[in-house]
Structure formats: structure tokens, C-alpha cells
mmCIF file with all atom_site columns, C-alpha atoms in Angstrom:
data_model
loop_
_atom_site.group_PDB
_atom_site.id
_atom_site.type_symbol
_atom_site.label_atom_id
_atom_site.label_alt_id
_atom_site.label_comp_id
_atom_site.label_asym_id
_atom_site.label_entity_id
_atom_site.label_seq_id
_atom_site.pdbx_PDB_ins_code
_atom_site.Cartn_x
_atom_site.Cartn_y
_atom_site.Cartn_z
_atom_site.occupancy
_atom_site.B_iso_or_equiv
_atom_site.pdbx_formal_charge
_atom_site.auth_seq_id
_atom_site.auth_comp_id
_atom_site.auth_asym_id
_atom_site.auth_atom_id
_atom_site.pdbx_PDB_model_num
ATOM 1   C CA . UNK N 1 1   ? 80.044  80.715  101.118 1.00 46.00 ? 35  UNK N CA 1
ATOM 2   C CA . UNK N 1 2   ? 80.974  78.920  97.883  1.00 48.00 ? 36  UNK N CA 1
ATOM 3   C CA . UNK N 1 3   ? 84.657  79.566  98.489  1.00 54.00 ? 37  UNK N CA 1
ATOM 4   C CA . UNK N 1 4   ? 84.453  78.163  102.006 1.00 65.00 ? 38  UNK N CA 1
ATOM 5   C CA . UNK N 1 5   ? 82.582  75.068  100.814 1.00 83.00 ? 39  UNK N CA 1
ATOM 6   C CA . UNK N 1 6   ? 85.062  74.428  97.987  1.00 85.00 ? 40  UNK N CA 1
ATOM 7   C CA . UNK N 1 7   ? 88.069  74.966  100.249 1.00 90.00 ? 41  UNK N CA 1
ATOM 8   C CA . UNK N 1 8   ? 86.732  72.707  102.986 1.00 92.00 ? 42  UNK N CA 1
ATOM 9   C CA . UNK N 1 9   ? 85.955  69.962  100.464 1.00 94.00 ? 43  UNK N CA 1
ATOM 10  C CA . UNK N 1 10  ? 89.403  70.216  98.895  1.00 95.00 ? 44  UNK N CA 1
ATOM 11  C CA . UNK N 1 11  ? 91.059  70.123  102.318 1.00 95.00 ? 45  UNK N CA 1
ATOM 12  C CA . UNK N 1 12  ? 89.069  66.981  103.144 1.00 95.00 ? 46  UNK N CA 1
ATOM 13  C CA . UNK N 1 13  ? 90.026  65.359  99.821  1.00 95.00 ? 47  UNK N CA 1
ATOM 14  C CA . UNK N 1 14  ? 93.712  66.218  100.284 1.00 96.00 ? 48  UNK N CA 1
ATOM 15  C CA . UNK N 1 15  ? 93.605  64.672  103.756 1.00 96.00 ? 49  UNK N CA 1
ATOM 16  C CA . UNK N 1 16  ? 92.112  61.461  102.340 1.00 96.00 ? 50  UNK N CA 1
ATOM 17  C CA . UNK N 1 17  ? 94.728  61.394  99.579  1.00 97.00 ? 51  UNK N CA 1
ATOM 18  C CA . UNK N 1 18  ? 97.482  61.865  102.121 1.00 96.00 ? 52  UNK N CA 1
ATOM 19  C CA . UNK N 1 19  ? 96.238  58.967  104.263 1.00 97.00 ? 53  UNK N CA 1
ATOM 20  C CA . UNK N 1 20  ? 95.813  56.712  101.206 1.00 96.00 ? 54  UNK N CA 1
ATOM 21  C CA . UNK N 1 21  ? 99.321  57.545  99.974  1.00 97.00 ? 55  UNK N CA 1
ATOM 22  C CA . UNK N 1 22  ? 100.862 56.846  103.391 1.00 97.00 ? 56  UNK N CA 1
ATOM 23  C CA . UNK N 1 23  ? 99.027  53.510  103.633 1.00 96.00 ? 57  UNK N CA 1
ATOM 24  C CA . UNK N 1 24  ? 100.206 52.512  100.179 1.00 96.00 ? 58  UNK N CA 1
ATOM 25  C CA . UNK N 1 25  ? 103.746 53.655  100.899 1.00 97.00 ? 59  UNK N CA 1
ATOM 26  C CA . UNK N 1 26  ? 103.980 51.342  103.910 1.00 96.00 ? 60  UNK N CA 1
ATOM 27  C CA . UNK N 1 27  ? 103.010 48.223  101.962 1.00 95.00 ? 61  UNK N CA 1
ATOM 28  C CA . UNK N 1 28  ? 105.204 49.166  99.015  1.00 95.00 ? 62  UNK N CA 1
ATOM 29  C CA . UNK N 1 29  ? 108.153 49.471  101.398 1.00 94.00 ? 63  UNK N CA 1
ATOM 30  C CA . UNK N 1 30  ? 107.366 46.024  102.764 1.00 93.00 ? 64  UNK N CA 1
ATOM 31  C CA . UNK N 1 31  ? 107.395 44.634  99.226  1.00 91.00 ? 65  UNK N CA 1
ATOM 32  C CA . UNK N 1 32  ? 110.505 46.596  98.115  1.00 91.00 ? 66  UNK N CA 1
ATOM 33  C CA . UNK N 1 33  ? 108.587 48.134  95.203  1.00 94.00 ? 67  UNK N CA 1
ATOM 34  C CA . UNK N 1 34  ? 110.974 50.994  94.449  1.00 94.00 ? 68  UNK N CA 1
ATOM 35  C CA . UNK N 1 35  ? 109.088 52.576  91.549  1.00 95.00 ? 69  UNK N CA 1
ATOM 36  C CA . UNK N 1 36  ? 105.809 52.913  93.514  1.00 95.00 ? 70  UNK N CA 1
ATOM 37  C CA . UNK N 1 37  ? 107.795 54.086  96.555  1.00 96.00 ? 71  UNK N CA 1
ATOM 38  C CA . UNK N 1 38  ? 109.224 56.990  94.533  1.00 96.00 ? 72  UNK N CA 1
ATOM 39  C CA . UNK N 1 39  ? 105.808 57.854  93.125  1.00 96.00 ? 73  UNK N CA 1
ATOM 40  C CA . UNK N 1 40  ? 104.157 57.727  96.554  1.00 97.00 ? 74  UNK N CA 1
ATOM 41  C CA . UNK N 1 41  ? 106.872 59.987  97.976  1.00 97.00 ? 75  UNK N CA 1
ATOM 42  C CA . UNK N 1 42  ? 106.225 62.638  95.324  1.00 97.00 ? 76  UNK N CA 1
ATOM 43  C CA . UNK N 1 43  ? 102.485 62.257  95.848  1.00 97.00 ? 77  UNK N CA 1
ATOM 44  C CA . UNK N 1 44  ? 102.810 62.909  99.576  1.00 97.00 ? 78  UNK N CA 1
ATOM 45  C CA . UNK N 1 45  ? 104.911 66.034  99.016  1.00 97.00 ? 79  UNK N CA 1
ATOM 46  C CA . UNK N 1 46  ? 102.571 67.536  96.396  1.00 97.00 ? 80  UNK N CA 1
ATOM 47  C CA . UNK N 1 47  ? 99.428  66.758  98.396  1.00 97.00 ? 81  UNK N CA 1
ATOM 48  C CA . UNK N 1 48  ? 100.931 68.515  101.420 1.00 97.00 ? 82  UNK N CA 1
ATOM 49  C CA . UNK N 1 49  ? 101.776 71.444  99.149  1.00 96.00 ? 83  UNK N CA 1
ATOM 50  C CA . UNK N 1 50  ? 98.218  71.563  97.812  1.00 96.00 ? 84  UNK N CA 1
ATOM 51  C CA . UNK N 1 51  ? 96.822  71.320  101.331 1.00 95.00 ? 85  UNK N CA 1
ATOM 52  C CA . UNK N 1 52  ? 99.009  74.236  102.439 1.00 95.00 ? 86  UNK N CA 1
ATOM 53  C CA . UNK N 1 53  ? 97.999  76.295  99.410  1.00 95.00 ? 87  UNK N CA 1
ATOM 54  C CA . UNK N 1 54  ? 94.307  75.668  100.063 1.00 94.00 ? 88  UNK N CA 1
ATOM 55  C CA . UNK N 1 55  ? 94.541  76.678  103.705 1.00 93.00 ? 89  UNK N CA 1
ATOM 56  C CA . UNK N 1 56  ? 96.773  79.717  103.114 1.00 92.00 ? 90  UNK N CA 1
ATOM 57  C CA . UNK N 1 57  ? 94.996  80.962  99.932  1.00 89.00 ? 91  UNK N CA 1
ATOM 58  C CA . UNK N 1 58  ? 97.970  80.283  97.639  1.00 91.00 ? 92  UNK N CA 1
ATOM 59  C CA . UNK N 1 59  ? 96.626  79.564  94.124  1.00 92.00 ? 93  UNK N CA 1
ATOM 60  C CA . UNK N 1 60  ? 100.078 78.771  92.698  1.00 93.00 ? 94  UNK N CA 1
ATOM 61  C CA . UNK N 1 61  ? 100.510 75.828  95.044  1.00 95.00 ? 95  UNK N CA 1
ATOM 62  C CA . UNK N 1 62  ? 97.092  74.509  94.055  1.00 96.00 ? 96  UNK N CA 1
ATOM 63  C CA . UNK N 1 63  ? 98.092  74.809  90.371  1.00 96.00 ? 97  UNK N CA 1
ATOM 64  C CA . UNK N 1 64  ? 101.130 72.606  91.077  1.00 96.00 ? 98  UNK N CA 1
ATOM 65  C CA . UNK N 1 65  ? 98.838  70.131  92.819  1.00 97.00 ? 99  UNK N CA 1
ATOM 66  C CA . UNK N 1 66  ? 96.486  70.142  89.809  1.00 97.00 ? 100 UNK N CA 1
ATOM 67  C CA . UNK N 1 67  ? 99.264  69.451  87.300  1.00 97.00 ? 101 UNK N CA 1
ATOM 68  C CA . UNK N 1 68  ? 100.698 66.658  89.422  1.00 97.00 ? 102 UNK N CA 1
ATOM 69  C CA . UNK N 1 69  ? 97.233  65.126  89.856  1.00 97.00 ? 103 UNK N CA 1
ATOM 70  C CA . UNK N 1 70  ? 97.005  64.591  86.099  1.00 96.00 ? 104 UNK N CA 1
ATOM 71  C CA . UNK N 1 71  ? 100.395 62.834  86.137  1.00 97.00 ? 105 UNK N CA 1
ATOM 72  C CA . UNK N 1 72  ? 99.382  60.788  89.173  1.00 97.00 ? 106 UNK N CA 1
ATOM 73  C CA . UNK N 1 73  ? 96.242  59.537  87.426  1.00 98.00 ? 107 UNK N CA 1
ATOM 74  C CA . UNK N 1 74  ? 98.360  58.496  84.435  1.00 97.00 ? 108 UNK N CA 1
ATOM 75  C CA . UNK N 1 75  ? 100.773 56.602  86.688  1.00 97.00 ? 109 UNK N CA 1
ATOM 76  C CA . UNK N 1 76  ? 97.980  54.700  88.416  1.00 97.00 ? 110 UNK N CA 1
ATOM 77  C CA . UNK N 1 77  ? 96.420  53.793  85.081  1.00 97.00 ? 111 UNK N CA 1
ATOM 78  C CA . UNK N 1 78  ? 99.790  52.325  84.110  1.00 97.00 ? 112 UNK N CA 1
ATOM 79  C CA . UNK N 1 79  ? 99.905  50.288  87.338  1.00 96.00 ? 113 UNK N CA 1
ATOM 80  C CA . UNK N 1 80  ? 96.431  48.899  86.595  1.00 96.00 ? 114 UNK N CA 1
ATOM 81  C CA . UNK N 1 81  ? 97.548  47.913  83.096  1.00 96.00 ? 115 UNK N CA 1
ATOM 82  C CA . UNK N 1 82  ? 100.722 46.374  84.541  1.00 95.00 ? 116 UNK N CA 1
ATOM 83  C CA . UNK N 1 83  ? 98.985  44.084  87.020  1.00 95.00 ? 117 UNK N CA 1
ATOM 84  C CA . UNK N 1 84  ? 96.194  43.169  84.602  1.00 95.00 ? 118 UNK N CA 1
ATOM 85  C CA . UNK N 1 85  ? 98.829  42.507  81.920  1.00 93.00 ? 119 UNK N CA 1
ATOM 86  C CA . UNK N 1 86  ? 97.325  44.862  79.374  1.00 93.00 ? 120 UNK N CA 1
ATOM 87  C CA . UNK N 1 87  ? 99.281  45.866  76.287  1.00 87.00 ? 121 UNK N CA 1
ATOM 88  C CA . UNK N 1 88  ? 101.994 43.255  76.549  1.00 88.00 ? 122 UNK N CA 1
ATOM 89  C CA . UNK N 1 89  ? 102.898 44.080  80.151  1.00 91.00 ? 123 UNK N CA 1
ATOM 90  C CA . UNK N 1 90  ? 103.573 41.282  82.639  1.00 90.00 ? 124 UNK N CA 1
ATOM 91  C CA . UNK N 1 91  ? 103.252 41.398  86.403  1.00 90.00 ? 125 UNK N CA 1
ATOM 92  C CA . UNK N 1 92  ? 106.022 38.802  86.692  1.00 87.00 ? 126 UNK N CA 1
ATOM 93  C CA . UNK N 1 93  ? 108.707 41.218  85.496  1.00 89.00 ? 127 UNK N CA 1
ATOM 94  C CA . UNK N 1 94  ? 110.950 43.273  87.780  1.00 88.00 ? 128 UNK N CA 1
ATOM 95  C CA . UNK N 1 95  ? 109.748 46.593  86.422  1.00 89.00 ? 129 UNK N CA 1
ATOM 96  C CA . UNK N 1 96  ? 108.421 47.840  89.770  1.00 92.00 ? 130 UNK N CA 1
ATOM 97  C CA . UNK N 1 97  ? 111.790 47.214  91.422  1.00 90.00 ? 131 UNK N CA 1
ATOM 98  C CA . UNK N 1 98  ? 113.826 48.864  88.629  1.00 87.00 ? 132 UNK N CA 1
ATOM 99  C CA . UNK N 1 99  ? 115.241 45.372  87.875  1.00 82.00 ? 133 UNK N CA 1
ATOM 100 C CA . UNK N 1 100 ? 117.263 45.571  91.102  1.00 84.00 ? 134 UNK N CA 1
ATOM 101 C CA . UNK N 1 101 ? 115.614 42.649  92.890  1.00 78.00 ? 135 UNK N CA 1
ATOM 102 C CA . UNK N 1 102 ? 113.064 39.894  92.312  1.00 77.00 ? 136 UNK N CA 1
ATOM 103 C CA . UNK N 1 103 ? 110.652 41.076  94.959  1.00 80.00 ? 137 UNK N CA 1
ATOM 104 C CA . UNK N 1 104 ? 106.953 41.240  94.153  1.00 84.00 ? 138 UNK N CA 1
ATOM 105 C CA . UNK N 1 105 ? 103.986 42.922  95.748  1.00 91.00 ? 139 UNK N CA 1
ATOM 106 C CA . UNK N 1 106 ? 103.664 42.419  99.494  1.00 92.00 ? 140 UNK N CA 1
ATOM 107 C CA . UNK N 1 107 ? 100.056 41.347  98.961  1.00 92.00 ? 141 UNK N CA 1
ATOM 108 C CA . UNK N 1 108 ? 101.215 38.339  96.950  1.00 90.00 ? 142 UNK N CA 1
ATOM 109 C CA . UNK N 1 109 ? 102.081 36.414  100.113 1.00 88.00 ? 143 UNK N CA 1
ATOM 110 C CA . UNK N 1 110 ? 100.139 38.359  102.750 1.00 90.00 ? 144 UNK N CA 1
ATOM 111 C CA . UNK N 1 111 ? 96.754  38.952  101.160 1.00 90.00 ? 145 UNK N CA 1
ATOM 112 C CA . UNK N 1 112 ? 93.488  38.250  102.996 1.00 91.00 ? 146 UNK N CA 1
ATOM 113 C CA . UNK N 1 113 ? 93.133  34.528  103.629 1.00 89.00 ? 147 UNK N CA 1
ATOM 114 C CA . UNK N 1 114 ? 96.553  33.646  102.187 1.00 89.00 ? 148 UNK N CA 1
ATOM 115 C CA . UNK N 1 115 ? 98.460  30.738  103.764 1.00 89.00 ? 149 UNK N CA 1
ATOM 116 C CA . UNK N 1 116 ? 102.204 31.045  103.284 1.00 84.00 ? 150 UNK N CA 1
ATOM 117 C CA . UNK N 1 117 ? 104.392 27.960  103.436 1.00 84.00 ? 151 UNK N CA 1
ATOM 118 C CA . UNK N 1 118 ? 108.136 27.720  102.985 1.00 80.00 ? 152 UNK N CA 1
ATOM 119 C CA . UNK N 1 119 ? 109.211 24.534  101.214 1.00 73.00 ? 153 UNK N CA 1
ATOM 120 C CA . UNK N 1 120 ? 112.821 23.416  101.339 1.00 68.00 ? 154 UNK N CA 1
ATOM 121 C CA . UNK N 1 121 ? 114.138 21.846  98.113  1.00 62.00 ? 155 UNK N CA 1
ATOM 122 C CA . UNK N 1 122 ? 115.117 18.190  98.409  1.00 61.00 ? 156 UNK N CA 1
ATOM 123 C CA . UNK N 1 123 ? 116.947 17.943  95.081  1.00 58.00 ? 157 UNK N CA 1
ATOM 124 C CA . UNK N 1 124 ? 120.745 17.697  95.258  1.00 56.00 ? 158 UNK N CA 1
ATOM 125 C CA . UNK N 1 125 ? 122.841 20.495  93.863  1.00 52.00 ? 159 UNK N CA 1
ATOM 126 C CA . UNK N 1 126 ? 120.583 23.261  95.175  1.00 51.00 ? 160 UNK N CA 1
ATOM 127 C CA . UNK N 1 127 ? 121.805 25.590  97.888  1.00 48.00 ? 161 UNK N CA 1
ATOM 128 C CA . UNK N 1 128 ? 120.507 24.853  101.360 1.00 51.00 ? 162 UNK N CA 1
ATOM 129 C CA . UNK N 1 129 ? 119.562 28.501  101.922 1.00 51.00 ? 163 UNK N CA 1
ATOM 130 C CA . UNK N 1 130 ? 117.323 28.478  98.857  1.00 51.00 ? 164 UNK N CA 1
ATOM 131 C CA . UNK N 1 131 ? 113.647 27.814  99.490  1.00 56.00 ? 165 UNK N CA 1
ATOM 132 C CA . UNK N 1 132 ? 110.312 27.937  97.721  1.00 65.00 ? 166 UNK N CA 1
ATOM 133 C CA . UNK N 1 133 ? 107.316 29.849  98.989  1.00 75.00 ? 167 UNK N CA 1
ATOM 134 C CA . UNK N 1 134 ? 103.889 28.327  98.492  1.00 79.00 ? 168 UNK N CA 1
ATOM 135 C CA . UNK N 1 135 ? 100.860 30.595  98.853  1.00 84.00 ? 169 UNK N CA 1
ATOM 136 C CA . UNK N 1 136 ? 97.367  29.126  98.911  1.00 85.00 ? 170 UNK N CA 1
ATOM 137 C CA . UNK N 1 137 ? 93.855  30.020  100.039 1.00 86.00 ? 171 UNK N CA 1
ATOM 138 C CA . UNK N 1 138 ? 93.896  33.708  99.056  1.00 90.00 ? 172 UNK N CA 1
ATOM 139 C CA . UNK N 1 139 ? 90.455  35.265  98.962  1.00 92.00 ? 173 UNK N CA 1
ATOM 140 C CA . UNK N 1 140 ? 91.578  37.964  96.505  1.00 92.00 ? 174 UNK N CA 1
ATOM 141 C CA . UNK N 1 141 ? 94.611  37.679  94.258  1.00 92.00 ? 175 UNK N CA 1
ATOM 142 C CA . UNK N 1 142 ? 97.332  40.225  94.859  1.00 92.00 ? 176 UNK N CA 1
ATOM 143 C CA . UNK N 1 143 ? 97.012  41.857  91.423  1.00 94.00 ? 177 UNK N CA 1
ATOM 144 C CA . UNK N 1 144 ? 93.381  42.736  92.111  1.00 95.00 ? 178 UNK N CA 1
ATOM 145 C CA . UNK N 1 145 ? 94.330  44.291  95.445  1.00 95.00 ? 179 UNK N CA 1
ATOM 146 C CA . UNK N 1 146 ? 96.877  46.459  93.654  1.00 96.00 ? 180 UNK N CA 1
ATOM 147 C CA . UNK N 1 147 ? 94.260  47.402  91.080  1.00 96.00 ? 181 UNK N CA 1
ATOM 148 C CA . UNK N 1 148 ? 91.823  48.383  93.861  1.00 96.00 ? 182 UNK N CA 1
ATOM 149 C CA . UNK N 1 149 ? 94.478  50.593  95.464  1.00 96.00 ? 183 UNK N CA 1
ATOM 150 C CA . UNK N 1 150 ? 95.190  52.326  92.139  1.00 97.00 ? 184 UNK N CA 1
ATOM 151 C CA . UNK N 1 151 ? 91.473  52.740  91.408  1.00 97.00 ? 185 UNK N CA 1
ATOM 152 C CA . UNK N 1 152 ? 90.966  54.463  94.769  1.00 97.00 ? 186 UNK N CA 1
ATOM 153 C CA . UNK N 1 153 ? 93.864  56.779  94.016  1.00 97.00 ? 187 UNK N CA 1
ATOM 154 C CA . UNK N 1 154 ? 92.387  57.633  90.623  1.00 97.00 ? 188 UNK N CA 1
ATOM 155 C CA . UNK N 1 155 ? 88.948  58.323  92.067  1.00 97.00 ? 189 UNK N CA 1
ATOM 156 C CA . UNK N 1 156 ? 90.291  60.642  94.781  1.00 97.00 ? 190 UNK N CA 1
ATOM 157 C CA . UNK N 1 157 ? 92.575  62.381  92.300  1.00 97.00 ? 191 UNK N CA 1
ATOM 158 C CA . UNK N 1 158 ? 89.835  63.072  89.779  1.00 97.00 ? 192 UNK N CA 1
ATOM 159 C CA . UNK N 1 159 ? 87.532  64.544  92.425  1.00 96.00 ? 193 UNK N CA 1
ATOM 160 C CA . UNK N 1 160 ? 90.446  66.536  93.842  1.00 96.00 ? 194 UNK N CA 1
ATOM 161 C CA . UNK N 1 161 ? 91.312  67.827  90.364  1.00 97.00 ? 195 UNK N CA 1
ATOM 162 C CA . UNK N 1 162 ? 87.779  69.146  89.849  1.00 96.00 ? 196 UNK N CA 1
ATOM 163 C CA . UNK N 1 163 ? 87.637  70.875  93.218  1.00 95.00 ? 197 UNK N CA 1
ATOM 164 C CA . UNK N 1 164 ? 91.157  72.268  92.802  1.00 96.00 ? 198 UNK N CA 1
ATOM 165 C CA . UNK N 1 165 ? 90.150  73.929  89.525  1.00 95.00 ? 199 UNK N CA 1
ATOM 166 C CA . UNK N 1 166 ? 87.028  75.290  91.243  1.00 94.00 ? 200 UNK N CA 1
ATOM 167 C CA . UNK N 1 167 ? 88.999  76.719  94.183  1.00 94.00 ? 201 UNK N CA 1
ATOM 168 C CA . UNK N 1 168 ? 91.554  78.302  91.838  1.00 94.00 ? 202 UNK N CA 1
ATOM 169 C CA . UNK N 1 169 ? 88.779  80.032  89.899  1.00 92.00 ? 203 UNK N CA 1
ATOM 170 C CA . UNK N 1 170 ? 87.218  81.301  93.150  1.00 90.00 ? 204 UNK N CA 1
ATOM 171 C CA . UNK N 1 171 ? 90.572  82.667  94.336  1.00 87.00 ? 205 UNK N CA 1
ATOM 172 C CA . UNK N 1 172 ? 91.147  84.410  91.001  1.00 87.00 ? 206 UNK N CA 1
ATOM 173 C CA . UNK N 1 173 ? 87.687  85.987  91.100  1.00 85.00 ? 207 UNK N CA 1
ATOM 174 C CA . UNK N 1 174 ? 88.324  87.260  94.613  1.00 74.00 ? 208 UNK N CA 1
ATOM 175 C CA . UNK N 1 175 ? 91.625  88.833  93.515  1.00 71.00 ? 209 UNK N CA 1
ATOM 176 C CA . UNK N 1 176 ? 89.989  90.477  90.482  1.00 63.00 ? 210 UNK N CA 1
ATOM 177 C CA . UNK N 1 177 ? 87.156  91.888  92.571  1.00 65.00 ? 211 UNK N CA 1
ATOM 178 C CA . UNK N 1 178 ? 89.637  93.235  95.103  1.00 54.00 ? 212 UNK N CA 1
ATOM 179 C CA . UNK N 1 179 ? 91.583  95.025  92.374  1.00 51.00 ? 213 UNK N CA 1
ATOM 180 C CA . UNK N 1 180 ? 88.349  96.438  90.920  1.00 48.00 ? 214 UNK N CA 1
ATOM 181 C CA . UNK N 1 181 ? 87.192  97.820  94.252  1.00 47.00 ? 215 UNK N CA 1
ATOM 182 C CA . UNK N 1 182 ? 90.477  99.525  94.898  1.00 49.00 ? 216 UNK N CA 1
ATOM 183 C CA . UNK N 1 183 ? 93.133  96.999  95.708  1.00 48.00 ? 217 UNK N CA 1
ATOM 184 C CA . UNK N 1 184 ? 95.610  98.796  93.430  1.00 46.00 ? 218 UNK N CA 1
ATOM 185 C CA . UNK N 1 185 ? 94.628  102.342 94.405  1.00 45.00 ? 219 UNK N CA 1
ATOM 186 C CA . UNK N 1 186 ? 94.551  102.622 98.166  1.00 41.00 ? 220 UNK N CA 1
ATOM 187 C CA . UNK N 1 187 ? 93.190  106.212 98.117  1.00 41.00 ? 221 UNK N CA 1
ATOM 188 C CA . UNK N 1 188 ? 90.255  105.562 95.792  1.00 41.00 ? 222 UNK N CA 1
ATOM 189 C CA . UNK N 1 189 ? 87.750  105.091 98.608  1.00 41.00 ? 223 UNK N CA 1
ATOM 190 C CA . UNK N 1 190 ? 89.435  107.125 101.337 1.00 44.00 ? 224 UNK N CA 1
ATOM 191 C CA . UNK N 1 191 ? 89.692  110.821 102.006 1.00 48.00 ? 225 UNK N CA 1
ATOM 192 C CA . UNK N 1 192 ? 92.428  112.591 100.065 1.00 49.00 ? 226 UNK N CA 1
ATOM 193 C CA . UNK N 1 193 ? 95.610  113.030 102.044 1.00 50.00 ? 227 UNK N CA 1
ATOM 194 C CA . UNK N 1 194 ? 95.923  116.354 103.802 1.00 54.00 ? 228 UNK N CA 1
ATOM 195 C CA . UNK N 1 195 ? 98.567  118.790 102.596 1.00 54.00 ? 229 UNK N CA 1
ATOM 196 C CA . UNK N 1 196 ? 101.528 119.401 104.859 1.00 55.00 ? 230 UNK N CA 1
ATOM 197 C CA . UNK N 1 197 ? 101.478 122.785 106.612 1.00 54.00 ? 231 UNK N CA 1
ATOM 198 C CA . UNK N 1 198 ? 104.852 124.414 107.002 1.00 58.00 ? 232 UNK N CA 1
ATOM 199 C CA . UNK N 1 199 ? 105.333 125.872 110.472 1.00 58.00 ? 233 UNK N CA 1
ATOM 200 C CA . UNK N 1 200 ? 107.588 128.906 110.878 1.00 59.00 ? 234 UNK N CA 1
ATOM 201 C CA . UNK N 1 201 ? 108.886 130.363 114.163 1.00 60.00 ? 235 UNK N CA 1
ATOM 202 C CA . UNK N 1 202 ? 107.263 133.652 115.283 1.00 57.00 ? 236 UNK N CA 1
ATOM 203 C CA . UNK N 1 203 ? 109.640 136.571 115.825 1.00 57.00 ? 237 UNK N CA 1
ATOM 204 C CA . UNK N 1 204 ? 109.282 138.428 119.159 1.00 55.00 ? 238 UNK N CA 1
ATOM 205 C CA . UNK N 1 205 ? 107.600 141.855 118.995 1.00 52.00 ? 239 UNK N CA 1
ATOM 206 C CA . UNK N 1 206 ? 109.112 144.959 120.662 1.00 53.00 ? 240 UNK N CA 1
ATOM 207 C CA . UNK N 1 207 ? 105.975 146.113 122.465 1.00 54.00 ? 241 UNK N CA 1
ATOM 208 C CA . UNK N 1 208 ? 103.890 143.758 124.497 1.00 51.00 ? 242 UNK N CA 1
ATOM 209 C CA . UNK N 1 209 ? 100.171 144.336 124.526 1.00 51.00 ? 243 UNK N CA 1
ATOM 210 C CA . UNK N 1 210 ? 98.680  144.078 127.998 1.00 49.00 ? 244 UNK N CA 1
ATOM 211 C CA . UNK N 1 211 ? 94.912  143.697 128.493 1.00 54.00 ? 245 UNK N CA 1
ATOM 212 C CA . UNK N 1 212 ? 93.023  146.623 130.151 1.00 54.00 ? 246 UNK N CA 1
ATOM 213 C CA . UNK N 1 213 ? 91.794  144.471 132.986 1.00 52.00 ? 247 UNK N CA 1
ATOM 214 C CA . UNK N 1 214 ? 95.323  143.721 134.129 1.00 50.00 ? 248 UNK N CA 1
ATOM 215 C CA . UNK N 1 215 ? 96.181  147.469 134.027 1.00 47.00 ? 249 UNK N CA 1
ATOM 216 C CA . UNK N 1 216 ? 93.208  148.316 136.257 1.00 50.00 ? 250 UNK N CA 1
ATOM 217 C CA . UNK N 1 217 ? 94.285  145.712 138.787 1.00 48.00 ? 251 UNK N CA 1
ATOM 218 C CA . UNK N 1 218 ? 97.822  147.112 138.871 1.00 49.00 ? 252 UNK N CA 1
ATOM 219 C CA . UNK N 1 219 ? 96.607  150.680 139.551 1.00 56.00 ? 253 UNK N CA 1
ATOM 220 C CA . UNK N 1 220 ? 94.343  149.523 142.385 1.00 53.00 ? 254 UNK N CA 1
ATOM 221 C CA . UNK N 1 221 ? 97.187  147.679 144.025 1.00 53.00 ? 255 UNK N CA 1
ATOM 222 C CA . UNK N 1 222 ? 99.426  150.742 143.857 1.00 53.00 ? 256 UNK N CA 1
#
């Protein structure tokens, strides 16, 4: 019963993690955040692997999920520090795009309540295609939305880590009990195998024995 409860809970947590990672991946693609996109891609693969291992009773897959969960928590802690500018980090840098582009988080211009306005420069000497984007009226700043996303990921990962360790221990106990009962010796609780009996052909005998009843019938007929 405990194994079923732990497995069902871990399957539910993996499903939530998968949905949260897919949701985050969509908005990171919209914002061209290449570093989070790579991390979300690995997260999706490992969560699917852990989900498969939980359903199919594969402890090794769950171990991989557990190790990755620790790395995933570390990555999300770094994202929180990045957007809150902790430890000398700055959210205005191009670190999340690998310094390839100047794109920022999609929530910066499309957060709840944000009003986005494109302002054309009127100064001479500036390219006509260049424009400024003014964002006002946001209910929540984009960095706090990113922090909330990372905090949700950390919460789900920590709970999933605990249940993954629990399910692994249950699977190991089941394997040990199976070996103790007789998983390694298949004949320990069965009847011993019967010995093979060698069959030899019977040689014909010169005289044939005939029952007395058949002899009496033959004499009466004659």
C-alpha cells in the first residue's frame, strides 16, 4: 500500500513538473531566453524519464531523476539571484541569451496590466527602423514573475526529490525481499525436479503366453 501511495504521488508530481516546464518553455521561447530554454529542455527529458521509471518500476531511471532534481534546484536558485540582482548579478545583462542578442524576459513587456507603446525617435541621425518601447502600468514587475516561476519549480522539485528517494527505497526493499524468499533459487520453494527415466526397447520373446480363457474358447469353436 505504501509503495502504491508513493508511486502515485510521484507520478502526480512528475506530471505537474512536466506541465510547469512546458509552460515556462513557451514563454522563454517567446523571449528568446536561450539559457533557460536549454535548461527547460533537459528538465522535460529527465522528468519524462523519471515518470517512465516510476510507472515501469525502474529504480535507475528514478536515480537519474533525483540527481538532476538537485541540479535543477541549483539552477533555479541562480535564476532567482539573477533577477533579484544578488551577489553582483544584474538582470540587464545578456547572460540569459548567451550574449547573442539583447532580448529580455517576455514578461517585461507582456506582464499583467502592462501597456506597451512603441515610440519612434525624432532626433536626427538615428535610423528610422529603430524605436523605443515604453512599458507602463504593470501590476507585477517582470523580475518578480520570473522569481515566482523559479520558486514554483524549486517547491515541486524538492517535494519530488523526497518522494523519489522514498520510492527508490521501497523498490530496493521489494527486490531484497524477493531475493530472500527465493528470487535467486527458483527451486527453493518448489518440488525437486524429477529424475529422467531412460526408456529401452523391449526385445520380442520366442514363446507367446496365451491366457487360459482364450484357449478354452478356441477348443469349443473347434
